[in-house]
XYZ file of C-alpha atoms in Angstrom:
132
model
C -14.582 -15.467 -20.094
C -12.195 -18.753 -19.653
C -12.482 -22.324 -20.424
C -10.727 -23.255 -16.804
C -12.118 -25.765 -14.760
C -10.247 -24.819 -11.224
C -8.373 -22.234 -9.859
C -6.460 -21.411 -6.622
C -8.468 -19.957 -4.687
C -5.753 -17.099 -3.801
C -5.315 -16.038 -8.174
C -9.362 -16.412 -8.241
C -9.514 -13.821 -5.009
C -7.237 -11.275 -6.697
C -8.464 -11.893 -10.029
C -11.997 -10.953 -8.290
C -10.260 -7.347 -7.096
C -10.941 -8.161 -3.553
C -7.428 -8.057 -2.337
C -4.786 -5.832 -4.496
C -1.671 -8.938 -4.817
C -2.080 -12.212 -3.753
C -0.150 -11.996 -1.334
C -2.132 -10.288 0.156
C -4.842 -12.402 -0.253
C -3.042 -15.617 0.436
C -2.420 -14.220 4.028
C -6.041 -13.834 4.195
C -7.347 -17.418 3.339
C -3.930 -19.038 5.946
C -6.262 -16.415 8.569
C -8.546 -17.535 8.262
C -10.727 -14.971 6.161
C -11.846 -16.928 3.065
C -14.691 -19.810 3.517
C -15.183 -21.962 0.636
C -18.107 -24.073 0.909
C -18.289 -23.551 5.268
C -14.377 -24.750 5.126
C -11.686 -22.974 6.094
C -8.994 -23.470 3.236
C -5.128 -22.652 2.178
C -4.228 -20.617 -0.752
C -3.746 -23.602 -2.747
C -7.798 -25.023 -2.571
C -9.201 -25.210 -6.214
C -12.376 -23.171 -6.200
C -14.868 -23.848 -9.142
C -17.872 -22.646 -11.179
C -20.289 -22.473 -8.234
C -18.528 -22.750 -5.029
C -19.412 -20.596 -2.124
C -16.930 -18.272 -0.568
C -17.420 -15.801 2.468
C -14.820 -13.313 2.517
C -14.253 -11.588 5.601
C -12.002 -8.332 5.275
C -11.761 -5.305 7.175
C -14.791 -4.891 9.029
C -16.314 -5.821 5.916
C -17.882 -9.020 4.825
C -19.285 -10.562 1.071
C -20.848 -13.808 0.872
C -20.271 -14.490 -3.431
C -21.435 -17.595 -5.313
C -18.267 -17.827 -8.235
C -19.782 -17.828 -11.645
C -16.394 -17.803 -13.869
C -13.185 -18.174 -13.487
C -9.987 -16.702 -14.643
C -6.335 -16.666 -13.648
C -5.276 -13.236 -14.408
C -6.350 -9.854 -13.254
C -8.771 -8.065 -15.336
C -10.438 -4.523 -15.586
C -13.265 -3.935 -12.695
C -16.120 -4.203 -14.772
C -14.915 -7.842 -15.901
C -13.764 -8.834 -12.446
C -17.590 -8.715 -11.442
C -18.504 -10.596 -13.393
C -16.041 -13.738 -11.500
C -19.400 -13.429 -8.397
C -22.450 -12.964 -7.710
C -23.711 -11.526 -4.449
C -26.935 -12.691 -2.491
C -29.010 -9.587 -0.992
C -28.900 -10.865 1.784
C -25.328 -10.259 2.163
C -25.115 -7.114 -0.301
C -27.516 -5.522 2.699
C -25.660 -7.168 5.573
C -22.458 -5.253 4.338
C -24.846 -1.651 4.015
C -25.641 -2.191 7.183
C -21.206 -2.664 8.458
C -21.230 0.086 6.541
C -23.439 2.834 8.052
C -23.010 1.392 11.031
C -19.127 1.881 10.839
C -20.082 5.082 9.482
C -21.993 5.906 13.075
C -19.015 4.891 15.090
C -16.833 7.666 12.767
C -19.114 9.846 13.508
C -19.262 9.467 16.873
C -15.567 8.816 17.847
C -13.703 12.545 18.593
C -11.648 13.672 15.806
C -7.924 13.369 15.625
C -5.729 15.801 16.571
C -4.363 16.908 13.164
C -7.959 18.113 12.632
C -7.757 20.352 15.505
C -4.032 22.212 14.688
C -4.705 25.168 11.974
C -3.155 24.953 8.884
C -0.792 28.229 8.418
C -3.140 30.133 6.815
C -5.453 30.072 10.002
C -2.591 30.284 12.143
C -2.262 33.999 10.796
C -5.525 34.888 11.351
C -5.501 33.348 14.465
C -2.183 35.893 15.270
C -3.742 38.669 13.691
C -6.966 38.531 15.915
C -4.694 38.182 18.824
C -2.930 41.289 17.875
C -6.245 43.803 16.554
C -7.542 42.574 20.127
C -4.525 43.887 21.856
């Protein structure tokens, strides 16, 4: 894609579409959610092709290797070419997603889901009147 040698980690995370904005990427880096080659870093850390990046976002984590550099945010298909993820990382994240789905299924539905909408309220009201 490009002939860059190094790019700031916050720019790379944004260009690779792990975060919507550079600010969010910088926050994650400052918060210790991003490690480059096994070490915490600052948003100004320069990454090179071949670096190993571990990203923790929400309850999921990615372990990716930098395959290309780009300073600009491009379409998702091009952004996916900036990194490669090994099968172990993919399997781990899929397991995390499945566990999250199971936990969501065990939780009680929110109150909003219990409230009937206008159409359901009319039906309930009619049913009550018919029962009288």
